mmCIF file of N, CA and C in Angstrom:
data_model
loop_
_atom_site.group_PDB
_atom_site.id
_atom_site.type_symbol
_atom_site.label_atom_id
_atom_site.label_comp_id
_atom_site.label_asym_id
_atom_site.label_seq_id
_atom_site.Cartn_x
_atom_site.Cartn_y
_atom_site.Cartn_z
ATOM 1 N N GLN A 1 17.522 -9.745 9.041
ATOM 2 C CA GLN A 1 16.763 -10.136 7.878
ATOM 3 C C GLN A 1 15.535 -9.398 7.911
ATOM 4 N N VAL A 2 15.288 -8.614 6.738
ATOM 5 C CA VAL A 2 14.162 -7.691 6.568
ATOM 6 C C VAL A 2 13.098 -8.522 5.810
ATOM 7 N N GLN A 3 11.923 -8.439 6.209
ATOM 8 C CA GLN A 3 10.722 -9.206 5.592
ATOM 9 C C GLN A 3 9.572 -8.144 5.476
ATOM 10 N N VAL A 4 8.800 -8.198 4.411
ATOM 11 C CA VAL A 4 7.707 -7.434 4.172
ATOM 12 C C VAL A 4 6.542 -8.459 3.775
ATOM 13 N N VAL A 5 5.407 -8.439 4.540
ATOM 14 C CA VAL A 5 4.319 -9.356 4.333
ATOM 15 C C VAL A 5 3.054 -8.603 4.185
ATOM 16 N N GLU A 6 2.320 -8.932 3.045
ATOM 17 C CA GLU A 6 1.022 -8.350 2.861
ATOM 18 C C GLU A 6 -0.049 -9.361 3.235
ATOM 19 N N SER A 7 -1.236 -8.851 3.561
ATOM 20 C CA SER A 7 -2.382 -9.710 3.880
ATOM 21 C C SER A 7 -3.597 -8.981 3.366
ATOM 22 N N GLY A 8 -4.805 -9.632 3.367
ATOM 23 C CA GLY A 8 -6.068 -9.022 2.988
ATOM 24 C C GLY A 8 -6.213 -9.292 1.506
ATOM 25 N N GLY A 9 -7.053 -8.470 0.870
ATOM 26 C CA GLY A 9 -7.375 -8.544 -0.511
ATOM 27 C C GLY A 9 -8.342 -9.610 -0.840
ATOM 28 N N GLY A 10 -8.591 -9.852 -2.123
ATOM 29 C CA GLY A 10 -9.538 -10.851 -2.545
ATOM 30 C C GLY A 10 -10.466 -10.409 -3.553
ATOM 31 N N LEU A 11 -11.659 -11.018 -3.661
ATOM 32 C CA LEU A 11 -12.618 -10.691 -4.646
ATOM 33 C C LEU A 11 -13.879 -9.872 -4.111
ATOM 34 N N VAL A 12 -14.262 -8.784 -4.637
ATOM 35 C CA VAL A 12 -15.173 -7.930 -4.205
ATOM 36 C C VAL A 12 -15.998 -7.316 -5.399
ATOM 37 N N PRO A 13 -17.275 -7.154 -5.284
ATOM 38 C CA PRO A 13 -18.081 -6.475 -6.321
ATOM 39 C C PRO A 13 -17.857 -4.979 -6.466
ATOM 40 N N PRO A 14 -18.109 -4.367 -7.516
ATOM 41 C CA PRO A 14 -17.962 -2.939 -7.659
ATOM 42 C C PRO A 14 -18.712 -2.224 -6.555
ATOM 43 N N GLY A 15 -18.080 -1.103 -5.894
ATOM 44 C CA GLY A 15 -18.722 -0.502 -4.813
ATOM 45 C C GLY A 15 -18.358 -0.965 -3.476
ATOM 46 N N GLY A 16 -17.787 -2.240 -3.446
ATOM 47 C CA GLY A 16 -17.386 -2.820 -2.230
ATOM 48 C C GLY A 16 -16.117 -2.279 -1.635
ATOM 49 N N SER A 17 -15.836 -2.986 -0.463
ATOM 50 C CA SER A 17 -14.635 -2.580 0.176
ATOM 51 C C SER A 17 -13.647 -3.769 0.599
ATOM 52 N N LEU A 18 -12.367 -3.431 0.702
ATOM 53 C CA LEU A 18 -11.365 -4.432 1.151
ATOM 54 C C LEU A 18 -10.295 -3.714 2.036
ATOM 55 N N LYS A 19 -9.703 -4.344 2.896
ATOM 56 C CA LYS A 19 -8.584 -3.793 3.627
ATOM 57 C C LYS A 19 -7.332 -4.627 3.438
ATOM 58 N N LEU A 20 -6.271 -3.996 2.946
ATOM 59 C CA LEU A 20 -4.954 -4.572 2.801
ATOM 60 C C LEU A 20 -4.103 -4.160 4.060
ATOM 61 N N SER A 21 -3.219 -5.114 4.411
ATOM 62 C CA SER A 21 -2.406 -4.838 5.654
ATOM 63 C C SER A 21 -1.023 -5.289 5.162
ATOM 64 N N CYS A 22 0.110 -4.586 5.739
ATOM 65 C CA CYS A 22 1.569 -4.794 5.342
ATOM 66 C C CYS A 22 2.229 -4.644 6.675
ATOM 67 N N THR A 23 3.123 -5.643 6.957
ATOM 68 C CA THR A 23 3.851 -5.696 8.132
ATOM 69 C C THR A 23 5.363 -5.865 7.740
ATOM 70 N N GLY A 24 6.266 -5.053 8.342
ATOM 71 C CA GLY A 24 7.686 -5.142 8.084
ATOM 72 C C GLY A 24 8.325 -5.582 9.338
ATOM 73 N N SER A 25 9.312 -6.427 9.256
ATOM 74 C CA SER A 25 10.102 -6.922 10.337
ATOM 75 C C SER A 25 11.589 -6.897 10.093
ATOM 76 N N GLY A 26 12.421 -6.800 11.101
ATOM 77 C CA GLY A 26 13.814 -6.704 10.924
ATOM 78 C C GLY A 26 14.624 -5.302 10.583
ATOM 79 N N PHE A 27 13.665 -4.298 10.712
ATOM 80 C CA PHE A 27 14.204 -2.948 10.369
ATOM 81 C C PHE A 27 14.859 -2.369 11.635
ATOM 82 N N VAL A 28 15.843 -1.421 11.355
ATOM 83 C CA VAL A 28 16.545 -0.827 12.497
ATOM 84 C C VAL A 28 16.188 0.755 12.301
ATOM 85 N N GLY A 29 15.834 1.283 13.360
ATOM 86 C CA GLY A 29 15.440 2.713 13.411
ATOM 87 C C GLY A 29 13.969 2.829 13.087
ATOM 88 N N ALA A 30 13.481 4.093 13.305
ATOM 89 C CA ALA A 30 12.102 4.373 13.254
ATOM 90 C C ALA A 30 11.731 5.335 12.032
ATOM 91 N N ARG A 31 12.638 5.691 11.215
ATOM 92 C CA ARG A 31 12.469 6.610 10.090
ATOM 93 C C ARG A 31 12.266 5.783 8.783
ATOM 94 N N TYR A 32 11.076 5.679 8.225
ATOM 95 C CA TYR A 32 10.830 4.932 7.041
ATOM 96 C C TYR A 32 9.596 5.318 6.420
ATOM 97 N N ALA A 33 9.234 4.943 5.336
ATOM 98 C CA ALA A 33 8.029 5.194 4.477
ATOM 99 C C ALA A 33 7.486 3.896 4.120
ATOM 100 N N MET A 34 6.156 3.791 4.088
ATOM 101 C CA MET A 34 5.326 2.651 3.685
ATOM 102 C C MET A 34 4.580 3.089 2.591
ATOM 103 N N SER A 35 4.533 2.318 1.454
ATOM 104 C CA SER A 35 3.817 2.648 0.227
ATOM 105 C C SER A 35 3.147 1.468 -0.332
ATOM 106 N N TRP A 36 2.072 1.772 -1.176
ATOM 107 C CA TRP A 36 1.386 0.680 -1.924
ATOM 108 C C TRP A 36 1.557 1.124 -3.397
ATOM 109 N N TYR A 37 1.842 0.126 -4.289
ATOM 110 C CA TYR A 37 1.885 0.283 -5.681
ATOM 111 C C TYR A 37 1.131 -0.781 -6.402
ATOM 112 N N ARG A 38 0.776 -0.507 -7.610
ATOM 113 C CA ARG A 38 -0.015 -1.477 -8.452
ATOM 114 C C ARG A 38 0.430 -1.349 -9.919
ATOM 115 N N PRO A 39 0.541 -2.502 -10.559
ATOM 116 C CA PRO A 39 0.786 -2.407 -12.108
ATOM 117 C C PRO A 39 -0.543 -1.947 -12.759
ATOM 118 N N VAL A 40 -0.390 -1.165 -13.743
ATOM 119 C CA VAL A 40 -1.672 -0.745 -14.574
ATOM 120 C C VAL A 40 -1.328 -0.883 -16.012
ATOM 121 N N PRO A 41 -2.386 -0.838 -16.799
ATOM 122 C CA PRO A 41 -2.187 -1.055 -18.236
ATOM 123 C C PRO A 41 -1.380 0.095 -18.796
ATOM 124 N N ARG A 42 -0.466 -0.215 -19.694
ATOM 125 C CA ARG A 42 0.384 0.810 -20.465
ATOM 126 C C ARG A 42 1.298 1.603 -19.444
ATOM 127 N N LYS A 43 1.430 1.043 -18.270
ATOM 128 C CA LYS A 43 2.363 1.697 -17.254
ATOM 129 C C LYS A 43 2.950 0.580 -16.342
ATOM 130 N N GLN A 44 4.220 0.549 -16.240
ATOM 131 C CA GLN A 44 4.809 -0.533 -15.381
ATOM 132 C C GLN A 44 4.294 -0.602 -13.992
ATOM 133 N N ARG A 45 4.311 0.598 -13.291
ATOM 134 C CA ARG A 45 3.872 0.536 -11.961
ATOM 135 C C ARG A 45 3.320 1.907 -11.651
ATOM 136 N N GLU A 46 2.205 1.880 -10.756
ATOM 137 C CA GLU A 46 1.572 3.132 -10.384
ATOM 138 C C GLU A 46 1.718 3.231 -8.908
ATOM 139 N N TRP A 47 2.098 4.335 -8.464
ATOM 140 C CA TRP A 47 2.092 4.600 -6.968
ATOM 141 C C TRP A 47 0.694 4.929 -6.443
ATOM 142 N N VAL A 48 0.282 4.322 -5.466
ATOM 143 C CA VAL A 48 -1.096 4.573 -4.811
ATOM 144 C C VAL A 48 -1.174 5.361 -3.750
ATOM 145 N N ALA A 49 -0.382 5.053 -2.669
ATOM 146 C CA ALA A 49 -0.513 5.759 -1.351
ATOM 147 C C ALA A 49 0.825 5.602 -0.623
ATOM 148 N N THR A 50 1.071 6.499 0.321
ATOM 149 C CA THR A 50 2.362 6.585 1.117
ATOM 150 C C THR A 50 1.983 7.069 2.519
ATOM 151 N N ILE A 51 2.520 6.372 3.498
ATOM 152 C CA ILE A 51 2.514 7.020 4.829
ATOM 153 C C ILE A 51 3.939 7.075 5.496
ATOM 154 N N GLU A 52 4.340 8.126 6.008
ATOM 155 C CA GLU A 52 5.713 8.230 6.448
ATOM 156 C C GLU A 52 5.813 8.075 8.051
ATOM 157 N N SER A 53 6.941 7.526 8.461
ATOM 158 C CA SER A 53 7.296 7.407 9.825
ATOM 159 C C SER A 53 8.523 8.064 10.169
ATOM 160 N N PRO A 54 8.678 8.969 11.225
ATOM 161 C CA PRO A 54 7.606 9.084 12.321
ATOM 162 C C PRO A 54 6.795 10.330 12.138
ATOM 163 N N ASN A 55 6.731 11.039 11.087
ATOM 164 C CA ASN A 55 6.059 12.284 10.806
ATOM 165 C C ASN A 55 4.605 12.086 10.473
ATOM 166 N N ASP A 56 4.246 10.951 10.012
ATOM 167 C CA ASP A 56 2.828 10.597 9.611
ATOM 168 C C ASP A 56 2.286 11.416 8.476
ATOM 169 N N LYS A 57 3.138 11.872 7.626
ATOM 170 C CA LYS A 57 2.607 12.500 6.304
ATOM 171 C C LYS A 57 2.044 11.477 5.340
ATOM 172 N N ILE A 58 0.984 11.788 4.748
ATOM 173 C CA ILE A 58 0.162 10.861 3.950
ATOM 174 C C ILE A 58 0.034 11.495 2.587
ATOM 175 N N TYR A 59 0.084 10.635 1.515
ATOM 176 C CA TYR A 59 0.005 11.024 0.127
ATOM 177 C C TYR A 59 -0.912 9.984 -0.652
ATOM 178 N N TYR A 60 -1.736 10.449 -1.518
ATOM 179 C CA TYR A 60 -2.583 9.520 -2.371
ATOM 180 C C TYR A 60 -2.391 9.991 -3.839
ATOM 181 N N VAL A 61 -2.513 8.976 -4.734
ATOM 182 C CA VAL A 61 -2.728 9.312 -6.080
ATOM 183 C C VAL A 61 -4.143 9.768 -6.252
ATOM 184 N N ASP A 62 -4.345 10.831 -7.124
ATOM 185 C CA ASP A 62 -5.583 11.400 -7.425
ATOM 186 C C ASP A 62 -6.747 10.430 -7.597
ATOM 187 N N SER A 63 -6.568 9.333 -8.195
ATOM 188 C CA SER A 63 -7.597 8.451 -8.686
ATOM 189 C C SER A 63 -8.225 7.744 -7.398
ATOM 190 N N VAL A 64 -7.588 7.697 -6.255
ATOM 191 C CA VAL A 64 -8.115 6.984 -5.039
ATOM 192 C C VAL A 64 -8.395 8.001 -3.919
ATOM 193 N N LYS A 65 -8.166 9.176 -4.084
ATOM 194 C CA LYS A 65 -8.528 10.198 -3.047
ATOM 195 C C LYS A 65 -9.987 10.258 -2.727
ATOM 196 N N GLY A 66 -10.393 10.159 -1.398
ATOM 197 C CA GLY A 66 -11.716 10.092 -1.036
ATOM 198 C C GLY A 66 -12.278 8.740 -1.008
ATOM 199 N N ARG A 67 -11.496 7.679 -1.503
ATOM 200 C CA ARG A 67 -11.958 6.343 -1.499
ATOM 201 C C ARG A 67 -10.988 5.416 -0.576
ATOM 202 N N PHE A 68 -9.780 5.647 -0.562
ATOM 203 C CA PHE A 68 -8.690 4.934 0.027
ATOM 204 C C PHE A 68 -8.245 5.655 1.343
ATOM 205 N N ASN A 69 -7.888 4.921 2.299
ATOM 206 C CA ASN A 69 -7.293 5.547 3.530
ATOM 207 C C ASN A 69 -6.239 4.682 4.052
ATOM 208 N N ILE A 70 -5.095 5.305 4.200
ATOM 209 C CA ILE A 70 -3.954 4.571 4.896
ATOM 210 C C ILE A 70 -3.649 5.112 6.206
ATOM 211 N N VAL A 71 -3.425 4.120 7.178
ATOM 212 C CA VAL A 71 -2.993 4.343 8.608
ATOM 213 C C VAL A 71 -1.832 3.471 8.898
ATOM 214 N N ARG A 72 -1.230 3.833 10.000
ATOM 215 C CA ARG A 72 -0.062 2.981 10.393
ATOM 216 C C ARG A 72 -0.163 2.746 11.985
ATOM 217 N N ASP A 73 0.368 1.474 12.335
ATOM 218 C CA ASP A 73 0.513 1.043 13.676
ATOM 219 C C ASP A 73 1.999 1.079 13.889
ATOM 220 N N ALA A 74 2.545 2.027 14.584
ATOM 221 C CA ALA A 74 3.945 2.228 14.821
ATOM 222 C C ALA A 74 4.573 1.048 15.586
ATOM 223 N N ASN A 75 3.847 0.447 16.616
ATOM 224 C CA ASN A 75 4.302 -0.477 17.522
ATOM 225 C C ASN A 75 4.520 -1.856 16.688
ATOM 226 N N LYS A 76 3.914 -1.919 15.571
ATOM 227 C CA LYS A 76 3.910 -3.205 14.844
ATOM 228 C C LYS A 76 4.535 -3.063 13.512
ATOM 229 N N ASN A 77 5.038 -1.873 13.181
ATOM 230 C CA ASN A 77 5.663 -1.601 11.802
ATOM 231 C C ASN A 77 4.651 -2.055 10.731
ATOM 232 N N THR A 78 3.400 -1.706 10.849
ATOM 233 C CA THR A 78 2.347 -2.088 9.988
ATOM 234 C C THR A 78 1.590 -1.034 9.527
ATOM 235 N N ASN A 79 1.102 -1.151 8.261
ATOM 236 C CA ASN A 79 0.096 -0.164 7.765
ATOM 237 C C ASN A 79 -1.154 -0.872 7.120
ATOM 238 N N HIS A 80 -2.229 -0.214 7.111
ATOM 239 C CA HIS A 80 -3.473 -0.766 6.636
ATOM 240 C C HIS A 80 -4.019 0.162 5.491
ATOM 241 N N LEU A 81 -4.409 -0.318 4.489
ATOM 242 C CA LEU A 81 -4.923 0.372 3.363
ATOM 243 C C LEU A 81 -6.355 0.070 3.199
ATOM 244 N N GLN A 82 -7.221 0.718 3.736
ATOM 245 C CA GLN A 82 -8.815 0.620 3.649
ATOM 246 C C GLN A 82 -9.147 1.107 2.281
ATOM 247 N N MET A 83 -9.748 0.299 1.530
ATOM 248 C CA MET A 83 -10.128 0.534 0.147
ATOM 249 C C MET A 83 -11.687 0.452 0.023
ATOM 250 N N ASN A 84 -12.244 1.587 -0.268
ATOM 251 C CA ASN A 84 -13.733 1.708 -0.292
ATOM 252 C C ASN A 84 -14.172 2.164 -1.760
ATOM 253 N N SER A 85 -15.408 2.010 -1.957
ATOM 254 C CA SER A 85 -16.044 2.351 -3.346
ATOM 255 C C SER A 85 -15.157 1.799 -4.440
ATOM 256 N N LEU A 86 -14.750 0.647 -4.391
ATOM 257 C CA LEU A 86 -13.867 0.023 -5.289
ATOM 258 C C LEU A 86 -14.451 -0.121 -6.763
ATOM 259 N N LYS A 87 -13.584 0.082 -7.715
ATOM 260 C CA LYS A 87 -13.990 0.157 -9.146
ATOM 261 C C LYS A 87 -13.314 -1.073 -9.919
ATOM 262 N N PRO A 88 -13.764 -1.525 -10.989
ATOM 263 C CA PRO A 88 -13.072 -2.576 -11.653
ATOM 264 C C PRO A 88 -11.622 -2.153 -12.003
ATOM 265 N N GLU A 89 -11.492 -0.907 -12.279
ATOM 266 C CA GLU A 89 -10.114 -0.416 -12.748
ATOM 267 C C GLU A 89 -9.093 -0.562 -11.593
ATOM 268 N N ASP A 90 -9.569 -0.693 -10.322
ATOM 269 C CA ASP A 90 -8.682 -0.859 -9.146
ATOM 270 C C ASP A 90 -8.240 -2.324 -9.158
ATOM 271 N N THR A 91 -8.735 -3.265 -10.000
ATOM 272 C CA THR A 91 -8.071 -4.626 -10.005
ATOM 273 C C THR A 91 -6.697 -4.635 -10.375
ATOM 274 N N ALA A 92 -5.920 -5.213 -9.529
ATOM 275 C CA ALA A 92 -4.429 -5.299 -9.705
ATOM 276 C C ALA A 92 -3.855 -6.253 -8.560
ATOM 277 N N VAL A 93 -2.581 -6.441 -8.713
ATOM 278 C CA VAL A 93 -1.790 -7.030 -7.750
ATOM 279 C C VAL A 93 -1.147 -5.872 -6.847
ATOM 280 N N TYR A 94 -1.479 -5.723 -5.750
ATOM 281 C CA TYR A 94 -0.963 -4.580 -4.916
ATOM 282 C C TYR A 94 0.237 -4.951 -4.080
ATOM 283 N N SER A 95 1.374 -4.180 -4.332
ATOM 284 C CA SER A 95 2.614 -4.483 -3.642
ATOM 285 C C SER A 95 2.949 -3.314 -2.568
ATOM 286 N N CYS A 96 3.365 -3.867 -1.397
ATOM 287 C CA CYS A 96 3.821 -3.004 -0.253
ATOM 288 C C CYS A 96 5.277 -2.784 -0.359
ATOM 289 N N ARG A 97 5.737 -1.535 -0.087
ATOM 290 C CA ARG A 97 7.193 -1.169 -0.178
ATOM 291 C C ARG A 97 7.459 -0.421 1.142
ATOM 292 N N PHE A 98 8.394 -0.925 1.846
ATOM 293 C CA PHE A 98 9.023 -0.206 2.980
ATOM 294 C C PHE A 98 10.304 0.461 2.418
ATOM 295 N N LEU A 99 10.434 1.887 2.673
ATOM 296 C CA LEU A 99 11.743 2.450 2.294
ATOM 297 C C LEU A 99 12.389 2.927 3.604
ATOM 298 N N ALA A 100 13.462 2.197 3.913
ATOM 299 C CA ALA A 100 14.285 2.424 5.091
ATOM 300 C C ALA A 100 15.605 2.856 4.596
ATOM 301 N N ASP A 101 16.602 1.922 4.861
ATOM 302 C CA ASP A 101 17.985 2.096 4.320
ATOM 303 C C ASP A 101 18.016 1.907 2.846
ATOM 304 N N ARG A 102 17.038 1.073 2.283
ATOM 305 C CA ARG A 102 16.785 0.937 0.891
ATOM 306 C C ARG A 102 15.374 0.446 0.801
ATOM 307 N N HIS A 103 14.961 0.007 -0.443
ATOM 308 C CA HIS A 103 13.686 -0.370 -0.732
ATOM 309 C C HIS A 103 13.436 -1.919 -0.458
ATOM 310 N N TYR A 104 12.369 -2.276 0.351
ATOM 311 C CA TYR A 104 12.102 -3.634 0.560
ATOM 312 C C TYR A 104 10.593 -3.821 0.067
ATOM 313 N N TRP A 105 10.409 -4.894 -0.661
ATOM 314 C CA TRP A 105 9.167 -5.211 -1.320
ATOM 315 C C TRP A 105 8.575 -6.523 -0.720
ATOM 316 N N GLY A 106 7.202 -6.443 -0.452
ATOM 317 C CA GLY A 106 6.439 -7.677 -0.318
ATOM 318 C C GLY A 106 6.200 -8.410 -1.551
ATOM 319 N N GLN A 107 5.561 -9.571 -1.511
ATOM 320 C CA GLN A 107 5.348 -10.361 -2.661
ATOM 321 C C GLN A 107 4.161 -9.963 -3.549
ATOM 322 N N GLY A 108 3.234 -9.111 -2.999
ATOM 323 C CA GLY A 108 2.112 -8.611 -3.817
ATOM 324 C C GLY A 108 0.909 -9.431 -3.270
ATOM 325 N N ILE A 109 -0.275 -8.752 -3.419
ATOM 326 C CA ILE A 109 -1.526 -9.373 -3.051
ATOM 327 C C ILE A 109 -2.496 -9.020 -4.033
ATOM 328 N N GLN A 110 -3.443 -10.012 -4.532
ATOM 329 C CA GLN A 110 -4.372 -9.766 -5.515
ATOM 330 C C GLN A 110 -5.670 -9.068 -4.979
ATOM 331 N N VAL A 111 -6.067 -7.978 -5.744
ATOM 332 C CA VAL A 111 -7.377 -7.426 -5.448
ATOM 333 C C VAL A 111 -8.159 -7.490 -6.868
ATOM 334 N N THR A 112 -9.304 -8.103 -6.801
ATOM 335 C CA THR A 112 -10.155 -8.148 -7.901
ATOM 336 C C THR A 112 -11.438 -7.629 -7.665
ATOM 337 N N VAL A 113 -11.875 -6.568 -8.481
ATOM 338 C CA VAL A 113 -13.294 -5.999 -8.434
ATOM 339 C C VAL A 113 -14.000 -6.367 -9.648
ATOM 340 N N SER A 114 -15.009 -7.195 -9.407
ATOM 341 C CA SER A 114 -15.792 -7.709 -10.485
ATOM 342 C C SER A 114 -17.209 -8.094 -10.068
ATOM 343 N N ALA A 115 -18.151 -7.734 -10.878
ATOM 344 C CA ALA A 115 -19.509 -8.000 -10.653
ATOM 345 C C ALA A 115 -19.815 -9.597 -10.781
#
């Protein structure tokens, strides 16, 4: 049974920080990618960041470069998305995706940036 669980998030004022975490369980093998997505106005889904295992390649969407940082803990099949200098437009439900034999999604976690 494969399970993806997100944690963290919440309410933060503009310019603040939050850390999202995502843990996957039940996977076979060490080759997979972990990504974060968010729904945005006039677009069904926006890719935000990815970190790959085992090669540790990292990718960000341009709008979060220099503000967000993704790292992974290989022993726990976990990634952490450190979100700094948050803007109101970052407000969204953030969903974690593990890509292994197929896509596995978490339930999503709310991030609200508001004064």
